[in-house]
mmCIF file of C-alpha atoms and ligand atoms in Angstrom:
data_model
loop_
_atom_site.group_PDB
_atom_site.id
_atom_site.type_symbol
_atom_site.label_atom_id
_atom_site.label_comp_id
_atom_site.label_asym_id
_atom_site.label_seq_id
_atom_site.Cartn_x
_atom_site.Cartn_y
_atom_site.Cartn_z
ATOM 1 C CA UNK A 1 -0.016 0.301 -0.164
ATOM 2 C CA UNK A 2 1.329 3.567 -1.737
ATOM 3 C CA UNK A 3 0.221 6.561 0.715
ATOM 4 C CA UNK A 4 0.646 10.236 -1.416
ATOM 5 C CA UNK A 5 1.098 13.368 0.146
ATOM 6 C CA UNK A 6 0.116 16.298 -3.124
ATOM 7 C CA UNK A 7 -0.942 19.192 -4.370
ATOM 8 C CA UNK A 8 -2.831 19.820 -7.527
ATOM 9 C CA UNK A 9 -0.063 20.437 -10.255
ATOM 10 C CA UNK A 10 3.492 18.777 -9.786
ATOM 11 C CA UNK A 11 1.424 15.855 -7.439
ATOM 12 C CA UNK A 12 -0.764 15.232 -9.877
ATOM 13 C CA UNK A 13 1.282 14.277 -12.769
ATOM 14 C CA UNK A 14 3.237 12.495 -10.573
ATOM 15 C CA UNK A 15 0.004 10.559 -9.056
ATOM 16 C CA UNK A 16 -0.891 10.064 -12.750
ATOM 17 C CA UNK A 17 2.967 8.210 -13.521
ATOM 18 C CA UNK A 18 1.942 6.338 -9.710
ATOM 19 C CA UNK A 19 -1.290 4.846 -11.184
ATOM 20 C CA UNK A 20 0.439 2.965 -14.499
ATOM 21 C CA UNK A 21 3.120 1.195 -12.320
ATOM 22 C CA UNK A 22 0.781 0.435 -9.152
ATOM 23 C CA UNK A 23 -2.916 -0.942 -9.235
ATOM 24 C CA UNK A 24 -5.020 2.307 -8.339
ATOM 25 C CA UNK A 25 -6.503 0.060 -5.121
ATOM 26 C CA UNK A 26 -3.208 0.055 -4.106
ATOM 27 C CA UNK A 27 -3.018 3.983 -3.721
ATOM 28 C CA UNK A 28 -3.922 6.555 -1.032
ATOM 29 C CA UNK A 29 -4.022 10.126 -2.223
ATOM 30 C CA UNK A 30 -4.256 12.710 0.958
ATOM 31 C CA UNK A 31 -4.811 15.994 -1.213
ATOM 32 C CA UNK A 32 -4.036 19.741 0.231
ATOM 33 C CA UNK A 33 -7.234 21.751 1.019
ATOM 34 C CA UNK A 34 -5.628 24.678 2.101
ATOM 35 C CA UNK A 35 -6.587 26.051 -1.397
ATOM 36 C CA UNK A 36 -9.788 25.705 -1.244
ATOM 37 C CA UNK A 37 -12.567 28.806 -1.411
ATOM 38 C CA UNK A 38 -15.858 29.278 -1.952
ATOM 39 C CA UNK A 39 -16.444 30.284 -5.494
ATOM 40 C CA UNK A 40 -19.745 32.249 -6.670
ATOM 41 C CA UNK A 41 -21.674 30.894 -3.354
ATOM 42 C CA UNK A 42 -19.601 26.882 -4.217
ATOM 43 C CA UNK A 43 -17.152 25.221 -2.486
ATOM 44 C CA UNK A 44 -14.471 24.619 -4.747
ATOM 45 C CA UNK A 45 -11.529 22.528 -4.173
ATOM 46 C CA UNK A 46 -8.660 22.766 -6.445
ATOM 47 C CA UNK A 47 -6.646 20.120 -5.593
ATOM 48 C CA UNK A 48 -8.992 17.208 -4.875
ATOM 49 C CA UNK A 49 -10.760 17.657 -8.616
ATOM 50 C CA UNK A 50 -7.339 18.006 -9.810
ATOM 51 C CA UNK A 51 -6.232 14.604 -8.571
ATOM 52 C CA UNK A 52 -9.690 12.986 -9.195
ATOM 53 C CA UNK A 53 -9.975 14.276 -12.647
ATOM 54 C CA UNK A 54 -6.524 12.837 -13.368
ATOM 55 C CA UNK A 55 -7.154 9.704 -12.265
ATOM 56 C CA UNK A 56 -10.638 9.713 -13.681
ATOM 57 C CA UNK A 57 -8.505 10.222 -16.809
ATOM 58 C CA UNK A 58 -10.033 13.957 -17.084
ATOM 59 C CA UNK A 59 -7.898 16.288 -16.119
ATOM 60 C CA UNK A 60 -7.327 18.855 -19.449
ATOM 61 C CA UNK A 61 -3.717 18.300 -19.509
ATOM 62 C CA UNK A 62 -3.012 21.199 -21.672
ATOM 63 C CA UNK A 63 -4.600 23.712 -18.764
ATOM 64 C CA UNK A 64 -2.860 21.008 -16.398
ATOM 65 C CA UNK A 65 -6.017 21.936 -14.711
ATOM 66 C CA UNK A 66 -10.060 21.532 -15.054
ATOM 67 C CA UNK A 67 -11.786 18.716 -17.548
ATOM 68 C CA UNK A 68 -10.629 17.840 -20.667
ATOM 69 C CA UNK A 69 -12.810 19.577 -23.744
ATOM 70 C CA UNK A 70 -14.582 21.695 -21.000
ATOM 71 C CA UNK A 71 -16.341 25.124 -21.946
ATOM 72 C CA UNK A 72 -16.966 28.341 -20.304
ATOM 73 C CA UNK A 73 -20.850 29.340 -21.111
ATOM 74 C CA UNK A 74 -21.285 29.809 -17.338
ATOM 75 C CA UNK A 75 -18.643 31.713 -17.192
ATOM 76 C CA UNK A 76 -18.898 34.014 -18.986
ATOM 77 C CA UNK A 77 -22.545 34.595 -17.814
ATOM 78 C CA UNK A 78 -21.475 35.290 -14.544
ATOM 79 C CA UNK A 79 -19.224 38.002 -16.213
ATOM 80 C CA UNK A 80 -21.851 39.392 -17.784
ATOM 81 C CA UNK A 81 -23.633 39.178 -14.331
ATOM 82 C CA UNK A 82 -20.659 41.329 -13.197
ATOM 83 C CA UNK A 83 -19.456 38.505 -10.836
ATOM 84 C CA UNK A 84 -15.636 37.703 -11.206
ATOM 85 C CA UNK A 85 -14.341 35.670 -13.392
ATOM 86 C CA UNK A 86 -11.068 35.306 -12.197
ATOM 87 C CA UNK A 87 -10.868 31.616 -11.818
ATOM 88 C CA UNK A 88 -11.316 29.744 -14.037
ATOM 89 C CA UNK A 89 -14.187 27.435 -14.096
ATOM 90 C CA UNK A 90 -15.418 25.280 -16.933
ATOM 91 C CA UNK A 91 -18.793 24.122 -17.334
ATOM 92 C CA UNK A 92 -18.464 19.995 -16.677
ATOM 93 C CA UNK A 93 -16.152 21.095 -13.644
ATOM 94 C CA UNK A 94 -19.035 23.338 -12.423
ATOM 95 C CA UNK A 95 -20.989 20.191 -12.088
ATOM 96 C CA UNK A 96 -18.406 19.130 -9.559
ATOM 97 C CA UNK A 97 -18.735 22.057 -7.331
ATOM 98 C CA UNK A 98 -22.154 22.147 -7.268
ATOM 99 C CA UNK A 99 -22.686 18.156 -6.545
ATOM 100 C CA UNK A 100 -19.315 18.777 -3.651
ATOM 101 C CA UNK A 101 -21.943 22.020 -2.648
ATOM 102 C CA UNK A 102 -25.412 20.006 -2.736
ATOM 103 C CA UNK A 103 -23.919 17.174 -0.346
ATOM 104 C CA UNK A 104 -22.215 19.461 2.023
ATOM 105 C CA UNK A 105 -25.881 21.268 2.171
ATOM 106 C CA UNK A 106 -26.779 17.603 2.644
ATOM 107 C CA UNK A 107 -24.601 17.546 5.452
ATOM 108 C CA UNK A 108 -22.566 15.520 4.466
ATOM 109 C CA UNK A 109 -18.393 16.119 5.703
ATOM 110 C CA UNK A 110 -15.869 17.280 3.192
ATOM 111 C CA UNK A 111 -14.445 13.459 3.025
ATOM 112 C CA UNK A 112 -18.081 11.733 2.055
ATOM 113 C CA UNK A 113 -18.404 14.296 -0.517
ATOM 114 C CA UNK A 114 -15.167 13.409 -2.030
ATOM 115 C CA UNK A 115 -15.316 9.859 -2.086
ATOM 116 C CA UNK A 116 -18.954 10.277 -3.050
ATOM 117 C CA UNK A 117 -17.812 12.361 -6.312
ATOM 118 C CA UNK A 118 -15.055 9.783 -6.829
ATOM 119 C CA UNK A 119 -16.500 6.980 -6.739
ATOM 120 C CA UNK A 120 -18.756 8.338 -8.734
ATOM 121 C CA UNK A 121 -16.249 9.451 -11.467
ATOM 122 C CA UNK A 122 -14.811 6.022 -11.555
ATOM 123 C CA UNK A 123 -11.498 6.404 -9.447
ATOM 124 C CA UNK A 124 -10.476 3.420 -7.449
ATOM 125 C CA UNK A 125 -8.190 4.880 -5.118
ATOM 126 C CA UNK A 126 -8.781 6.008 -2.230
ATOM 127 C CA UNK A 127 -9.077 9.870 -2.012
ATOM 128 C CA UNK A 128 -9.038 11.303 1.291
ATOM 129 C CA UNK A 129 -8.487 15.637 1.464
ATOM 130 C CA UNK A 130 -6.535 16.520 4.466
ATOM 131 C CA UNK A 131 -9.121 17.660 7.127
ATOM 132 C CA UNK A 132 -13.079 18.047 6.817
ATOM 133 C CA UNK A 133 -12.339 21.458 8.878
ATOM 134 C CA UNK A 134 -11.759 24.908 6.927
ATOM 135 C CA UNK A 135 -7.717 24.936 6.776
ATOM 136 C CA UNK A 136 -6.565 28.640 4.666
ATOM 137 C CA UNK A 137 -3.570 29.165 3.320
ATOM 138 C CA UNK A 138 -3.163 32.509 4.060
ATOM 139 C CA UNK A 139 -0.032 34.540 1.861
ATOM 140 C CA UNK A 140 0.891 37.954 3.832
ATOM 141 C CA UNK A 141 1.980 40.722 1.490
ATOM 142 C CA UNK A 142 2.405 44.430 1.315
ATOM 143 C CA UNK A 143 -1.223 44.727 -0.844
ATOM 144 C CA UNK A 144 -3.011 42.277 1.913
ATOM 145 C CA UNK A 145 -3.699 39.073 3.888
ATOM 146 C CA UNK A 146 -4.636 37.073 0.250
ATOM 147 C CA UNK A 147 -5.876 33.682 0.254
ATOM 148 C CA UNK A 148 -3.710 31.265 -2.068
ATOM 149 C CA UNK A 149 -5.830 31.627 -4.989
ATOM 150 C CA UNK A 150 -5.638 35.123 -4.600
ATOM 151 C CA UNK A 151 -2.111 35.241 -4.705
ATOM 152 C CA UNK A 152 -2.140 32.611 -6.781
ATOM 153 C CA UNK A 153 -4.372 33.326 -9.369
ATOM 154 C CA UNK A 154 -5.929 36.100 -9.019
ATOM 155 C CA UNK A 155 -2.520 38.209 -8.893
ATOM 156 C CA UNK A 156 -0.456 36.483 -10.313
ATOM 157 C CA UNK A 157 1.854 35.706 -7.601
ATOM 158 C CA UNK A 158 3.285 38.734 -8.133
ATOM 159 C CA UNK A 159 3.452 40.438 -4.994
ATOM 160 C CA UNK A 160 6.808 39.808 -1.984
ATOM 161 C CA UNK A 161 5.728 37.092 0.218
ATOM 162 C CA UNK A 162 6.494 38.607 3.656
ATOM 163 C CA UNK A 163 4.999 35.269 5.441
ATOM 164 C CA UNK A 164 2.526 32.027 4.376
ATOM 165 C CA UNK A 165 -0.104 30.959 7.265
ATOM 166 C CA UNK A 166 -2.543 28.404 7.848
ATOM 167 C CA UNK A 167 -5.109 29.870 9.404
ATOM 168 C CA UNK A 168 -7.565 26.558 11.325
ATOM 169 C CA UNK A 169 -4.620 24.366 11.337
ATOM 170 C CA UNK A 170 -3.824 23.684 15.102
ATOM 171 C CA UNK A 171 -7.442 23.606 15.591
ATOM 172 C CA UNK A 172 -8.155 20.846 13.099
ATOM 173 C CA UNK A 173 -8.085 17.633 12.908
ATOM 174 C CA UNK A 174 -6.812 15.046 10.248
ATOM 175 C CA UNK A 175 -9.680 13.725 8.033
ATOM 176 C CA UNK A 176 -10.790 10.030 9.026
ATOM 177 C CA UNK A 177 -7.943 7.696 7.373
ATOM 178 C CA UNK A 178 -5.769 10.061 7.202
ATOM 179 C CA UNK A 179 -3.338 9.253 10.317
ATOM 180 C CA UNK A 180 -4.126 5.073 9.726
ATOM 181 C CA UNK A 181 -3.350 5.446 5.821
ATOM 182 C CA UNK A 182 0.605 6.946 6.816
ATOM 183 C CA UNK A 183 0.768 4.805 9.829
ATOM 184 C CA UNK A 184 -0.300 1.588 7.614
ATOM 185 C CA UNK A 185 1.188 1.843 4.258
ATOM 186 C CA UNK A 186 4.493 0.297 3.115
ATOM 187 C CA UNK A 187 5.650 3.957 1.688
ATOM 188 C CA UNK A 188 4.680 6.849 1.734
ATOM 189 C CA UNK A 189 5.568 9.612 -0.734
ATOM 190 C CA UNK A 190 5.411 14.002 -1.269
ATOM 191 C CA UNK A 191 4.550 14.571 -4.545
ATOM 192 C CA UNK A 192 7.294 17.007 -6.607
ATOM 193 C CA UNK A 193 3.966 19.904 -4.510
ATOM 194 C CA UNK A 194 4.920 23.105 -3.359
ATOM 195 C CA UNK A 195 6.738 22.207 0.036
ATOM 196 C CA UNK A 196 5.126 25.120 1.065
ATOM 197 C CA UNK A 197 1.608 25.863 0.316
ATOM 198 C CA UNK A 198 0.765 22.498 -0.359
ATOM 199 C CA UNK A 199 2.506 19.712 1.635
ATOM 200 C CA UNK A 200 2.818 22.684 4.055
ATOM 201 C CA UNK A 201 -0.248 22.563 5.138
ATOM 202 C CA UNK A 202 -1.158 18.600 5.606
ATOM 203 C CA UNK A 203 2.276 19.507 7.877
ATOM 204 C CA UNK A 204 0.727 22.072 10.065
ATOM 205 C CA UNK A 205 -2.543 18.957 11.135
ATOM 206 C CA UNK A 206 -1.736 17.582 14.323
ATOM 207 C CA UNK A 207 -0.295 14.394 14.233
ATOM 208 C CA UNK A 208 1.013 14.584 10.538
ATOM 209 C CA UNK A 209 4.302 15.039 11.445
ATOM 210 C CA UNK A 210 4.389 12.629 14.620
ATOM 211 C CA UNK A 211 2.872 9.928 12.036
ATOM 212 C CA UNK A 212 4.968 10.963 9.785
ATOM 213 C CA UNK A 213 8.495 10.511 12.125
ATOM 214 C CA UNK A 214 7.054 6.983 13.264
ATOM 215 C CA UNK A 215 9.246 4.866 10.731
ATOM 216 C CA UNK A 216 11.401 7.503 8.050
ATOM 217 C CA UNK A 217 13.377 4.636 6.584
ATOM 218 C CA UNK A 218 9.136 3.802 4.591
ATOM 219 C CA UNK A 219 9.244 8.327 3.576
ATOM 220 C CA UNK A 220 10.399 9.233 0.663
ATOM 221 C CA UNK A 221 9.965 12.699 -1.131
ATOM 222 C CA UNK A 222 10.839 14.422 -5.087
ATOM 223 C CA UNK A 223 12.154 17.571 -5.171
ATOM 224 C CA UNK A 224 9.756 20.408 -7.033
ATOM 225 C CA UNK A 225 12.843 22.366 -6.909
ATOM 226 C CA UNK A 226 15.260 21.601 -9.264
ATOM 227 C CA UNK A 227 18.703 23.619 -9.566
ATOM 228 C CA UNK A 228 17.929 27.202 -7.872
ATOM 229 C CA UNK A 229 14.157 27.174 -9.208
ATOM 230 C CA UNK A 230 10.900 25.393 -8.358
ATOM 231 C CA UNK A 231 9.977 23.603 -11.965
ATOM 232 C CA UNK A 232 6.683 25.951 -12.201
ATOM 233 C CA UNK A 233 5.237 28.134 -9.933
ATOM 234 C CA UNK A 234 5.921 30.085 -6.833
ATOM 235 C CA UNK A 235 7.622 27.762 -4.533
ATOM 236 C CA UNK A 236 11.277 29.150 -4.729
ATOM 237 C CA UNK A 237 9.274 32.780 -3.842
ATOM 238 C CA UNK A 238 7.802 30.776 -0.550
ATOM 239 C CA UNK A 239 10.398 28.949 0.444
ATOM 240 C CA UNK A 240 12.584 31.756 0.657
ATOM 241 C CA UNK A 241 9.971 33.225 2.147
ATOM 242 C CA UNK A 242 9.908 30.941 4.657
ATOM 243 C CA UNK A 243 13.528 31.162 5.131
ATOM 244 C CA UNK A 244 14.539 27.550 3.491
ATOM 245 C CA UNK A 245 16.953 27.836 1.286
ATOM 246 C CA UNK A 246 15.376 27.609 -2.675
ATOM 247 C CA UNK A 247 17.436 24.223 -3.449
ATOM 248 C CA UNK A 248 17.069 20.552 -2.844
ATOM 249 C CA UNK A 249 18.672 21.046 0.650
ATOM 250 C CA UNK A 250 16.229 23.307 1.137
ATOM 251 C CA UNK A 251 13.326 20.808 0.159
ATOM 252 C CA UNK A 252 15.478 18.234 2.717
ATOM 253 C CA UNK A 253 15.147 21.289 5.166
ATOM 254 C CA UNK A 254 11.509 21.530 4.924
ATOM 255 C CA UNK A 255 10.989 17.792 5.636
ATOM 256 C CA UNK A 256 14.024 17.340 7.714
ATOM 257 C CA UNK A 257 12.191 15.624 10.950
ATOM 258 C CA UNK A 258 10.909 12.673 9.188
ATOM 259 C CA UNK A 259 12.073 12.074 5.803
ATOM 260 C CA UNK A 260 14.125 9.212 5.226
ATOM 261 C CA UNK A 261 15.113 9.222 1.522
ATOM 262 C CA UNK A 262 14.958 12.572 -1.315
ATOM 263 C CA UNK A 263 14.325 12.251 -4.607
ATOM 264 C CA UNK A 264 15.864 14.803 -6.558
ATOM 265 C CA UNK A 265 17.054 15.390 -10.676
ATOM 266 C CA UNK A 266 19.989 14.542 -12.262
ATOM 267 C CA UNK A 267 21.480 17.903 -13.365
ATOM 268 C CA UNK A 268 21.771 18.340 -9.132
ATOM 269 C CA UNK A 269 24.010 15.417 -8.781
ATOM 270 C CA UNK A 270 26.610 17.568 -7.485
ATOM 271 C CA UNK A 271 23.926 19.165 -4.499
ATOM 272 C CA UNK A 272 23.102 15.546 -4.140
ATOM 273 C CA UNK A 273 26.732 15.048 -2.780
ATOM 274 C CA UNK A 274 26.942 17.561 -0.271
ATOM 275 C CA UNK A 275 23.321 16.713 0.908
ATOM 276 C CA UNK A 276 23.822 13.021 1.409
ATOM 277 C CA UNK A 277 27.497 14.487 3.437
ATOM 278 C CA UNK A 278 23.972 15.302 6.054
ATOM 279 C CA UNK A 279 23.483 11.871 6.734
ATOM 280 C CA UNK A 280 19.967 11.887 4.170
ATOM 281 C CA UNK A 281 19.667 9.475 1.315
ATOM 282 C CA UNK A 282 19.107 10.926 -2.028
ATOM 283 C CA UNK A 283 18.648 9.584 -5.212
ATOM 284 C CA UNK A 284 19.396 10.730 -8.934
ATOM 285 C CA UNK A 285 16.646 10.622 -11.769
ATOM 286 C CA UNK A 286 15.054 12.634 -14.467
ATOM 287 C CA UNK A 287 12.783 13.999 -12.768
ATOM 288 C CA UNK A 288 11.426 16.425 -15.404
ATOM 289 C CA UNK A 289 7.459 15.313 -16.563
ATOM 290 C CA UNK A 290 7.194 16.721 -19.649
ATOM 291 C CA UNK A 291 5.698 14.059 -21.619
ATOM 292 C CA UNK A 292 3.480 11.265 -20.391
ATOM 293 C CA UNK A 293 6.277 8.838 -20.555
ATOM 294 C CA UNK A 294 8.737 10.613 -18.374
ATOM 295 C CA UNK A 295 5.751 10.360 -15.689
ATOM 296 C CA UNK A 296 5.925 7.105 -15.995
ATOM 297 C CA UNK A 297 9.544 6.620 -15.335
ATOM 298 C CA UNK A 298 10.152 8.922 -12.653
ATOM 299 C CA UNK A 299 7.529 6.974 -10.645
ATOM 300 C CA UNK A 300 9.321 3.713 -11.723
ATOM 301 C CA UNK A 301 12.498 4.775 -10.679
ATOM 302 C CA UNK A 302 10.914 6.558 -7.532
ATOM 303 C CA UNK A 303 9.676 2.990 -6.045
ATOM 304 C CA UNK A 304 12.704 1.499 -7.490
ATOM 305 C CA UNK A 305 15.281 3.652 -5.245
ATOM 306 C CA UNK A 306 12.375 3.290 -2.196
ATOM 307 C CA UNK A 307 12.799 -0.360 -2.504
ATOM 308 C CA UNK A 308 16.035 -0.113 -1.651
ATOM 309 C CA UNK A 309 17.183 -1.359 2.044
ATOM 310 C CA UNK A 310 18.482 2.141 4.053
ATOM 311 C CA UNK A 311 21.722 1.789 5.180
ATOM 312 C CA UNK A 312 22.354 0.299 8.384
ATOM 313 C CA UNK A 313 22.752 3.088 10.594
ATOM 314 C CA UNK A 314 19.494 5.294 9.160
ATOM 315 C CA UNK A 315 17.306 1.506 9.982
ATOM 316 C CA UNK A 316 18.469 1.748 13.359
ATOM 317 C CA UNK A 317 17.549 5.037 13.986
ATOM 318 C CA UNK A 318 14.197 4.864 12.262
HETATM 319 P P1 LIG B 401 -0.576 23.814 -6.684
HETATM 320 O O1 LIG B 401 -1.232 23.160 -5.986
HETATM 321 O O2 LIG B 401 -0.813 23.527 -8.168
HETATM 322 O O3 LIG B 401 0.090 24.305 -6.212
HETATM 323 O O4 LIG B 401 0.440 21.626 -6.694
HETATM 324 P P2 LIG B 401 1.654 21.151 -6.452
HETATM 325 O O5 LIG B 401 2.059 21.857 -5.389
HETATM 326 O O6 LIG B 401 0.881 20.061 -6.580
HETATM 327 O O7 LIG B 401 2.473 21.402 -7.876
HETATM 328 C C1 LIG B 401 3.343 22.754 -7.815
HETATM 329 C C2 LIG B 401 4.873 22.506 -7.452
HETATM 330 O O8 LIG B 401 5.348 21.503 -8.589
HETATM 331 C C3 LIG B 401 5.773 23.088 -8.211
HETATM 332 O O9 LIG B 401 6.427 23.594 -7.675
HETATM 333 C C4 LIG B 401 6.938 22.972 -8.832
HETATM 334 O O10 LIG B 401 8.151 23.169 -9.185
HETATM 335 C C5 LIG B 401 6.702 21.359 -9.309
HETATM 336 N N1 LIG B 401 6.371 20.738 -10.443
HETATM 337 C C6 LIG B 401 5.891 20.844 -11.725
HETATM 338 N N2 LIG B 401 5.862 20.051 -12.517
HETATM 339 C C7 LIG B 401 6.931 19.321 -12.103
HETATM 340 C C8 LIG B 401 8.214 18.716 -12.699
HETATM 341 O O11 LIG B 401 7.667 18.047 -13.577
HETATM 342 N N3 LIG B 401 8.796 17.621 -11.982
HETATM 343 C C9 LIG B 401 9.126 18.349 -10.759
HETATM 344 N N4 LIG B 401 10.330 17.743 -9.912
HETATM 345 N N5 LIG B 401 8.223 18.983 -10.205
HETATM 346 C C10 LIG B 401 7.443 20.350 -10.494
#
């Protein structure tokens, strides 16, 4: 059994590779909900939707979000009605938001609603939101305290970032099954997702880091940073704002207390050698997922490296 912690972009590409090398039934995917927002009065969960659409074979590969082949008639009509349209919602995608909001209004939890949507779309993997409580990633900038989607989508992550926080995380509980999925997995994988705003909110929930620390030899992460930059998006900016180096060493530091293995790009071989001297296991392999075959190759390489027995000293420490 494999448990994955993920956001919605780099994470969805990684999950696409995994589903092609491991049966979906053996995957449990714990998904960030810190980016969730109420949009046009509907509860919208961008990362959950990207992972569900990916596993259902519906994710738009060109855009990296939303449903493939979607139309935008409703969005255009909302614009004519004077409603905000900076967060893009296609017509088929809208059906998911309406259905989820209906289930929540009927009293279902976010986990229950997620399971129902995933099952109806034919997903066989177990998809768990990180929490049923509202946890909101807030990005403090000179223009104000922004939600993640305001910072990222509405304002194109142009504002300098002073800090990031996860409002509600300390009082929230992990969703049912989350801690068990971490504890019982043969392998826990942190996708190449943003360490601050995708993996960070999951780690901020009470009990998650403790569960991960129980057996570090089972925990592997794929770096979303190659060289001195994020492959896409603001991960580098946000890591720097939170005091981490923008490098594979910085990614290692984000996960230092529980990580057993860090998977980095082959181009980071020299940096990997220095990082190994600090005691961390580091595996080099091509990690840029441009073509569909790259995703499968990365998934295979990660599973292969994770199956290698850890060096003796490390297994004794775990
Ligand atoms: P979000 O919810 O949209 O922020 O999605 P994620 O956090 O899952 O994905 C964003 C992260 O994925 C960024 O930090 C990127 O650097 C990383 N990323 C995107 N594509 C790739 C890739 O092909 N390879 C690697 N290693 N990282 C990637």
